[in-house]
Structure formats: structure tokens, C-alpha cells
Coordinates of C-alpha atoms in Angstrom, one line a residue:
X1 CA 39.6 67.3 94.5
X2 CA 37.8 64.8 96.8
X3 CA 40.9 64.2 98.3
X4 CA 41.6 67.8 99.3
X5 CA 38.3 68.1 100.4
X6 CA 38.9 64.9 103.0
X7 CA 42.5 66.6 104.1
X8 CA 40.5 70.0 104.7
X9 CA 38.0 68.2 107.0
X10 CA 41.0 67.0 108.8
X11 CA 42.4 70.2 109.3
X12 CA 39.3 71.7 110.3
X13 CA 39.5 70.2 113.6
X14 CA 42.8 71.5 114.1
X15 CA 43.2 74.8 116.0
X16 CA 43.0 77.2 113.5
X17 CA 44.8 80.3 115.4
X18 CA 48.3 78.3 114.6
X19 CA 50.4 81.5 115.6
X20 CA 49.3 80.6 119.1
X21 CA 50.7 76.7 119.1
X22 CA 53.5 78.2 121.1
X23 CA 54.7 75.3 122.2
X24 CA 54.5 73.1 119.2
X25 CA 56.1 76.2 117.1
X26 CA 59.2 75.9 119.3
X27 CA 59.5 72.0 118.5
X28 CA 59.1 73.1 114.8
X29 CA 61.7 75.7 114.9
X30 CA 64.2 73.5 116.4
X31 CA 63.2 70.6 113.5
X32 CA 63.4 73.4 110.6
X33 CA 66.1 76.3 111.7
X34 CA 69.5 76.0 110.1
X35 CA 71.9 78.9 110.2
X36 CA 73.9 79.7 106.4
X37 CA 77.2 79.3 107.5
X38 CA 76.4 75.3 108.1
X39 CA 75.9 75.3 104.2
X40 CA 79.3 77.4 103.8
X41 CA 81.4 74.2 103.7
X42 CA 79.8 72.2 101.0
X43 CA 80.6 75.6 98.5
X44 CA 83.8 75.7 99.1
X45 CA 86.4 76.1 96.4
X46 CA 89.1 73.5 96.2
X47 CA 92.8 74.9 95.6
X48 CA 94.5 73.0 92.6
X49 CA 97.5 71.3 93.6
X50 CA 98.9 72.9 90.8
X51 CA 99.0 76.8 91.0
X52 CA 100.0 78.7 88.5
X53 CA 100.3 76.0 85.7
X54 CA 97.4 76.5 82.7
X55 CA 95.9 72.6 81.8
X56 CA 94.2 72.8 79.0
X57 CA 90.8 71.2 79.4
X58 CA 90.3 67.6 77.7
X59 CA 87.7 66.4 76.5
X60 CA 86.5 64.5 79.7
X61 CA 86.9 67.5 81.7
X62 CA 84.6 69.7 78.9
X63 CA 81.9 67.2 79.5
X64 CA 82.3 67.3 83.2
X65 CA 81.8 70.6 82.8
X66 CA 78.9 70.7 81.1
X67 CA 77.4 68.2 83.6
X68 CA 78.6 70.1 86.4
X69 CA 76.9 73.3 84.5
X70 CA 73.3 71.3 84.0
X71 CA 73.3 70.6 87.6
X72 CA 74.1 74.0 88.7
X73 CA 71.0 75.1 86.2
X74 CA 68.9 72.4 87.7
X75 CA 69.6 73.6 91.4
X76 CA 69.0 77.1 90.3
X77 CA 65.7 75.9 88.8
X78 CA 64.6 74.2 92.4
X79 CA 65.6 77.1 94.0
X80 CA 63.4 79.6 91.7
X81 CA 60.3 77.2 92.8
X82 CA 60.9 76.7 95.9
X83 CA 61.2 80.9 96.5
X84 CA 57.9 80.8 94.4
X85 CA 56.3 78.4 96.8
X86 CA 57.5 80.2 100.2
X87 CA 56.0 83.6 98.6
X88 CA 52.8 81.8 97.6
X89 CA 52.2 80.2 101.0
X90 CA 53.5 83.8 103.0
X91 CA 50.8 85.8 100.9
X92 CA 48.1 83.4 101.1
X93 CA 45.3 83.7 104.2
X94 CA 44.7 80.6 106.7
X95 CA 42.2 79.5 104.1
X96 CA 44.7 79.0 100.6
X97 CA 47.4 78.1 102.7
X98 CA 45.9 75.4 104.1
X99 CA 44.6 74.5 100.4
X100 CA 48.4 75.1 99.3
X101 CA 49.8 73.1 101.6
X102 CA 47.4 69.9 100.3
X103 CA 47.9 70.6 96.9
X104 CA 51.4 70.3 97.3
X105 CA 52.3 68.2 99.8
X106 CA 54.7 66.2 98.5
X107 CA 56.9 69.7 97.7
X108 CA 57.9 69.8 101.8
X109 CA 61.0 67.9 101.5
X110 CA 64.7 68.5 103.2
X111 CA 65.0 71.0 100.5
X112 CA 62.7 72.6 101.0
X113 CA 63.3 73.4 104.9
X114 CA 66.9 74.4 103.9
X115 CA 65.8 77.2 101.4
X116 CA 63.1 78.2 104.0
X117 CA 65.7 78.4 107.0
X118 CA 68.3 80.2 104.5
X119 CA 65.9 83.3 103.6
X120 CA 64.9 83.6 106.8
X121 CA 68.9 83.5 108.2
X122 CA 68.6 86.4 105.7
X123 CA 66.1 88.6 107.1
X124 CA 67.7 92.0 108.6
X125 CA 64.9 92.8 111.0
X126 CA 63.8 90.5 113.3
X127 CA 59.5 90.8 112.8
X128 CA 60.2 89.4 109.2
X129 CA 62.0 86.6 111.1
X130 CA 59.2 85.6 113.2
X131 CA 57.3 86.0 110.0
X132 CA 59.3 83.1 108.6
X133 CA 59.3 81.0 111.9
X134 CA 55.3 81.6 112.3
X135 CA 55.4 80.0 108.8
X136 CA 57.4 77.5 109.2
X137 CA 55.0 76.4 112.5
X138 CA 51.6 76.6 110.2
X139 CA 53.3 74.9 107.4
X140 CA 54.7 72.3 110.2
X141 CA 51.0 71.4 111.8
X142 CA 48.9 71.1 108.4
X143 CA 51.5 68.9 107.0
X144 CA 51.3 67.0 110.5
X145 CA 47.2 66.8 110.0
X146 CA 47.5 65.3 106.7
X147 CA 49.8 62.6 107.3
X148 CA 48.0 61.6 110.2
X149 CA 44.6 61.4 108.6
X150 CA 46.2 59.5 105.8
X151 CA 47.6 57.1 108.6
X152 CA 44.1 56.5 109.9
X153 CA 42.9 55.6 106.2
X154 CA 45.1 53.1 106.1
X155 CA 44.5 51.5 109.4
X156 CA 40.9 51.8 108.5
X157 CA 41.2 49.8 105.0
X158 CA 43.5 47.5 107.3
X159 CA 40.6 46.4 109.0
X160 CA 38.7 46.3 105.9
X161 CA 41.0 44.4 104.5
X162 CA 41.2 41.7 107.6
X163 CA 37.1 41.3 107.5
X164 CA 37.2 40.3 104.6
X165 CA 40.0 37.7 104.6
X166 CA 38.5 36.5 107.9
X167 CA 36.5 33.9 106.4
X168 CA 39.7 32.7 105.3
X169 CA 42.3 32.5 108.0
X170 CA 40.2 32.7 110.9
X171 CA 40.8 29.3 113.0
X172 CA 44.2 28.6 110.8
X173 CA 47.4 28.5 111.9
X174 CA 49.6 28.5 108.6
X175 CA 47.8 29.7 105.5
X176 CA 47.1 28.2 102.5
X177 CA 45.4 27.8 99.1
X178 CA 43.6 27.2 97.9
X179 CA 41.7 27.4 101.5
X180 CA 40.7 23.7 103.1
X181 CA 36.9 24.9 103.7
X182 CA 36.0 25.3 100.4
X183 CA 32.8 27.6 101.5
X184 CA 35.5 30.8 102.6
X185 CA 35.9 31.4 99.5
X186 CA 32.3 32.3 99.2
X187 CA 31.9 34.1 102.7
X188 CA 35.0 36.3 100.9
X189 CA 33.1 37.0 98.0
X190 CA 30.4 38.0 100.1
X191 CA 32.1 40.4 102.2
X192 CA 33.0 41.9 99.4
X193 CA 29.7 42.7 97.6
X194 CA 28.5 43.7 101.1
X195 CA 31.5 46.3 101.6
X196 CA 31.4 47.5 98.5
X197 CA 27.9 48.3 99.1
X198 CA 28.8 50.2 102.0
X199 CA 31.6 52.3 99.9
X200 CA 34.2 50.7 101.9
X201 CA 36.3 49.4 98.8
X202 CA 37.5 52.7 98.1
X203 CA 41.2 53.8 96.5
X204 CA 42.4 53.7 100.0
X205 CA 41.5 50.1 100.7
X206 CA 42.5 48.9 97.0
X207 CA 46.2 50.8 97.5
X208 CA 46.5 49.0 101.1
X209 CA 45.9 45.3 99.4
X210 CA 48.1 46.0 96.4
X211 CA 51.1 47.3 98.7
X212 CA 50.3 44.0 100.9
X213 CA 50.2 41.8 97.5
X214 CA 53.6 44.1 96.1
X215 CA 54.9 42.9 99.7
X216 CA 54.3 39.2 99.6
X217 CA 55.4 38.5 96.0
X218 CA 59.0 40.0 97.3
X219 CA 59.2 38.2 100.6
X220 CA 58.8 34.8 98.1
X221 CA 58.0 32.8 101.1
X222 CA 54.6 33.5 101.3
X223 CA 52.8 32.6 98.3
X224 CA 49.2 31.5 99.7
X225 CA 49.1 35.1 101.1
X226 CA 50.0 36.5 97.6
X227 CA 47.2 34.2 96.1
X228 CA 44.9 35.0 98.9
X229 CA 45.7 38.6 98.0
X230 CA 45.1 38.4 94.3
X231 CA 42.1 36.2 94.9
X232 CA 40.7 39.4 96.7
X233 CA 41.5 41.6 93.9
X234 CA 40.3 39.7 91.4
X235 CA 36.3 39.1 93.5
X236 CA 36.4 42.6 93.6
X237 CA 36.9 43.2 89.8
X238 CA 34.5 40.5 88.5
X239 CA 31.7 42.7 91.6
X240 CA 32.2 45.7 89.7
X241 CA 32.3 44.7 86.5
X242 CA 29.1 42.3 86.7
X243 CA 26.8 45.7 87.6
X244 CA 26.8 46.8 84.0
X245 CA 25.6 44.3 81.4
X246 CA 25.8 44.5 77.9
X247 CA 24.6 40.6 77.2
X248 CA 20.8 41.9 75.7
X249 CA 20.0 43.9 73.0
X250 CA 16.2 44.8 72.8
X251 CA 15.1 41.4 73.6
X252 CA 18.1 39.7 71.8
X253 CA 21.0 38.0 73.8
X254 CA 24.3 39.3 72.5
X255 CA 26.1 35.4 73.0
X256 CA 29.7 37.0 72.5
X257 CA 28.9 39.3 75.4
X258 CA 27.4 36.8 77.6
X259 CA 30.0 34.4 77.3
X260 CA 32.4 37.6 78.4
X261 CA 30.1 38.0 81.4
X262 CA 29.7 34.5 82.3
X263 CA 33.1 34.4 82.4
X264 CA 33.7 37.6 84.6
X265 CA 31.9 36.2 87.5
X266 CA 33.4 32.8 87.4
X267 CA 36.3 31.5 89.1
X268 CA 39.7 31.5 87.5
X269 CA 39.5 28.1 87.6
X270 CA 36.7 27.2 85.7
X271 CA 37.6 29.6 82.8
X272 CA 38.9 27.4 80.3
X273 CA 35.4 25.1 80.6
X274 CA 34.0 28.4 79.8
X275 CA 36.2 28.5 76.9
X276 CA 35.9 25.5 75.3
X277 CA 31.8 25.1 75.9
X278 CA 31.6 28.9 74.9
X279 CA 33.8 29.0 71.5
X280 CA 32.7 27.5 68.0
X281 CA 36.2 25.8 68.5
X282 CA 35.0 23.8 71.1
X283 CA 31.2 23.3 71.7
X284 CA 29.9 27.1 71.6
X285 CA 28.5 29.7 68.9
X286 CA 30.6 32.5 69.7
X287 CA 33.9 33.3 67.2
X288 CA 37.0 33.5 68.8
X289 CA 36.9 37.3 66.8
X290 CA 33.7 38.0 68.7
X291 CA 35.2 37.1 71.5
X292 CA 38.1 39.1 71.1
X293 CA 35.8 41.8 69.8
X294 CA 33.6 42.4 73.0
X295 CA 37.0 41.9 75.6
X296 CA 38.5 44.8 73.5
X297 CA 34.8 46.9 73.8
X298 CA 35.1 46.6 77.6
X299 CA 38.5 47.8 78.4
X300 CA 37.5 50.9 76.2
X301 CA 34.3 51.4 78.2
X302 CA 36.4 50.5 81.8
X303 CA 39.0 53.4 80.5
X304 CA 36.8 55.9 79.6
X305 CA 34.6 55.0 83.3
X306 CA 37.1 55.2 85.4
X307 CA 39.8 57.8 86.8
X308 CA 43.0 57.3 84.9
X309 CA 45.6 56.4 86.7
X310 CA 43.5 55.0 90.0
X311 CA 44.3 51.9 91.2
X312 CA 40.4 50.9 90.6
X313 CA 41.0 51.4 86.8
X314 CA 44.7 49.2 86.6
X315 CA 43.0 46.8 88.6
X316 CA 40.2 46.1 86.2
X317 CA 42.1 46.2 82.9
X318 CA 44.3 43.6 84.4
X319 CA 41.2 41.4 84.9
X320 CA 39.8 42.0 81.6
X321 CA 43.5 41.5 80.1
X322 CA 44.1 38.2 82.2
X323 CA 40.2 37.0 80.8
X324 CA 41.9 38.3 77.0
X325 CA 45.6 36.3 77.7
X326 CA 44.2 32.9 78.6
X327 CA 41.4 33.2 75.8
X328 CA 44.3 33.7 73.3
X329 CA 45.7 30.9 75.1
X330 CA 42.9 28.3 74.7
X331 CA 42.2 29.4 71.0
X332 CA 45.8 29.0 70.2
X333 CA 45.5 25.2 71.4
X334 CA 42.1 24.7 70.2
X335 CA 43.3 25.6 66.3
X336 CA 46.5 23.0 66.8

């Protein structure tokens, strides 16, 4: 809902009186208007080379068929929605539509514009046509409004993104890592408790570094902008994590838990010290079944505290699940 509260904003600023974007409803028209006899040729029948002679169907052709008669069921399907959708957004005031519209983004494909263009090429008077064109306009400009806004998210969490790594590659002229001055590292970590502060680390920003991260792993020749990447991922899991601590009981320390926390806000690379000073395999007093035990506890309370599905949430289950895999790794070594 926040999200359509964001894209409303947007389209708040936007001329409401869209019947009167004369000149941008004539652009629209020209993008969306299709006549029904361009679709005539693609439903064609084709003639058999073979009139008059009765082939009995094999079994191949009973199946292709029956594929042939799914899809034709599917299409039918499509085109039931898609009628639904045009009546919703026709009957709907400037208001819903624009709400509509939002909410369904995604629904305004090529299809779409084709089913649109075909019931208005079926209109008899020509007021119910302009109807349909006035639509097609509205529809047109809110979709327009959105996809701009979301553009200027993601130049925003760009820049985000960029002050952050600035401690980084500022002054570099081929990146690597780890980074020579081993103090950007901390100016990175930094930057991030400071933005997050600031509510700049948002879904936006988090979707923008893990297309960027998706990005470098395929190009394969870049792999200290991949680590650089993850490296920013995972300071801004152990930031969020660290606000909540479970390490104290009354006045008791929970060790189990604050060996977990310790080893949250500590690099990567000094993990398995952690390990083997934390564990009763190595050094420690914690079980490597309390251990276990109070991993498994977080992920449940991460799950049920954050939006399912949000980048925010897959993000810090992977952290608490790399933290899980490389504990199962040390114990495994540490028992032989």
C-alpha cells in the first residue's frame, strides 16, 4: 500500500483534467489505435491440400488438438479479464482509476492495447469511440507518471548507492579487493549506519545493489565489483540485525546468543576465530547445538519481522544462513 500511496503522490502533480491533454491524447492514439481487419490475417483458415479426402486423426494430431484447444481456452480466459479490466477502469471516477491503474500496472501490455483498440473498432457511434480513445489517453499518462517516478527512485538509490562505495573507489583507477586502504572499509560501514539512519536504505536502494551485484556476477570479469557489492550487502545486514539484542536475560548473558551477535557484526573474515574461540570444540562454552539453536531462533524472528518476499527479508536470511553454513563448516572440521 505504501507503494501506491508514493505513485498517487506522483500523479497528483500531474494535470488532473486528462481529457484536455489534447495534444499528448493524439500521440497516444497513434501508439494504441489498431483497426480489426490488421488482426484478420493471423485467423485465417488454411485450405487442406487435400479436399475432399477424410484422414482420420492420429494420435499426434488428437493431442495437437487438445493443445491447440487449451490455448484457445487460455486466450478466451485473457480476453474475459482484460474486458473485465477495460469496464472496471471505464466506470471508475479520476480517483479509482488512477488507483486501478497502480494496482495493476503490470496488466498494460501489447495485449492489452490490442483488445482495447478492437472494442473500440467496434463501437457503432462515434461518442462511445471517443469514449475509448479519452481512455486510452488517461490510461496512457498515469502509466507514463509511474514509470517515471519509479525511474527517479532508481537514480536516487544510484546515488545512494555511489556515496556509499565512495570511500572505496574514490581516487582508484581499477578496482579491487579487498580495497588497498584498509580504513574504506570502515568509512563504508559508516555510510551505511548513517543512511540507514536517514531511511535512505529503503527496498528501492536494496533492489538497485542486488540488480548491480545480479549484473556483475554475469559479466564474470568484474569480480572486485561483485565483492564490493556483496560486502555492501552484507554491512547493511549485520546494521540491522545488531539493533535488536537478545544476548541478556534479566541480568544473565545468554553466551550462545552473544557469540551469534559477536559474530553478526564481525567481518567475514574473522568468523572462523569467532568459531573456534566461541565453541566448546575449540576454546569456548557455547555447544555447537546452542549455537545452531539461537541461528535457527533468529531467522524465525527475521521472517515473522519482516515483509515476505522484500528484498530486506532475503537479504538477511542469507546472512543468517551464510553465519549457519560456515558454522556447520567449522564444527564439521573441529569433530575430525
Amino acid at each position: 500500500m505504501a507503494a501506491i500511496s508514493s505513485s498517487l503522490q506522483c500523479l497528483s502533480s500531474c494535470d488532473s483534467h486528462y481529457p484536455h491533454h489534447h495534444h499528448q491524447r493524439a500521440q497516444s492514439e497513434s501508439r494504441w489505435r489498431l483497426s480489426s481487419r490488421d488482426l484478420v490475417s493471423s485467423m485465417m483458415w488454411k485450405v487442406s491440400p487435400f479436399p475432399g479426402v477424410d484422414l482420420k486423426p492420429s494420435r499426434r494430431h488428437l493431442m495437437c488438438a487438445a493443445v491447440k484447444g487449451g490455448a484457445a481456452e487460455g486466450a478466451f480466459k485473457k480476453t474475459v479479464e482484460l474486458d473485465r479490466m477495460i469496464d472496471a477502469l471505464k466506470d471508475a471516477n479520476p480517483r479509482e482509476l488512477e488507483k486501478l491503474v497502480v494496482e495493476n500496472i503490470l496488466a498494460f501490455d501489447e495485449v492489452f492495447w490490442i483488445r482495447l483498440a478492437a472494442r473500440s473498432d467496434t463501437c457503432k457511434s462515434d461518442d462511445d469511440k471517443k469514449d475509448y480513445e479519452e481512455l486510452a489517453a488517461t490510461v496512457m499518462t498515469i502509466v507514463d507518471c509511474v514509470v517515471n517516478k519509479t525511474r527517479e527512485k532508481i537514480e536516487s538509490s544510484t546515488d545512494v548507492l555511489k556515496g556509499i562505495l565512495r570511500p572505496v573507489v574514490e581516487g582508484v583507477e581499477e578496482i579491487t579487493w579487498p580495497p588497498r586502504d584498509p580504513d574504506a572499509i570502515n568509512q563504508m560501514e559508516k555510510e551505511i549506519i548513517q543512511r540507514e539512519k536517514e531511511g535512505q536504505l529503503d527496498e528501492g536502494f536494496l533492489s538497485e545493489v542486488s540488480a548491480q551485484l545480479r549484473q556483475a556476477k554475469e559479466d564474470k570479469d568484474k569480480p572486485g565489483l561483485a565483492a564490493m557489492l556483496q560486502k555492501v550487502l552484507q554491512l547493511y545486514a549485520a546494521t540491522i540485525l545488531s539493533k535488536r539484542s537478545y544476548a541478556k536475560k534479566g541480568n544473565e548473558v545468554v553466551k550462545a546468543e552473544h557469540l551469534l551477535e559477536t559474530l553478526i557484526k564481525a567481518p567475514e573474515e574473522q568468523w572462523n576465530k569467532l568459531f573456534l574461540e566461541g565453541l566448546t570444540l575449540g576454546k569456548g562454552d557455547v555447544t555447537p547445538d546452542e549455537l545452531s539453536a539461537v541461528i535457527k531462533k533468529r531467522i524465525e524472528r527475521t521472517l515473522i519481522r519482516t515483509e515476505g518476499g522484500s528484498y530486506q527479508q532475503r537479504i538477511l536470511i542469507e546472512y543468517l544462513k551464510g553465519i549457519e553454513s560456515r558454522a556447520n563448516e567449522i564444527i564439521k572440521l573441529l569433530k575430525g
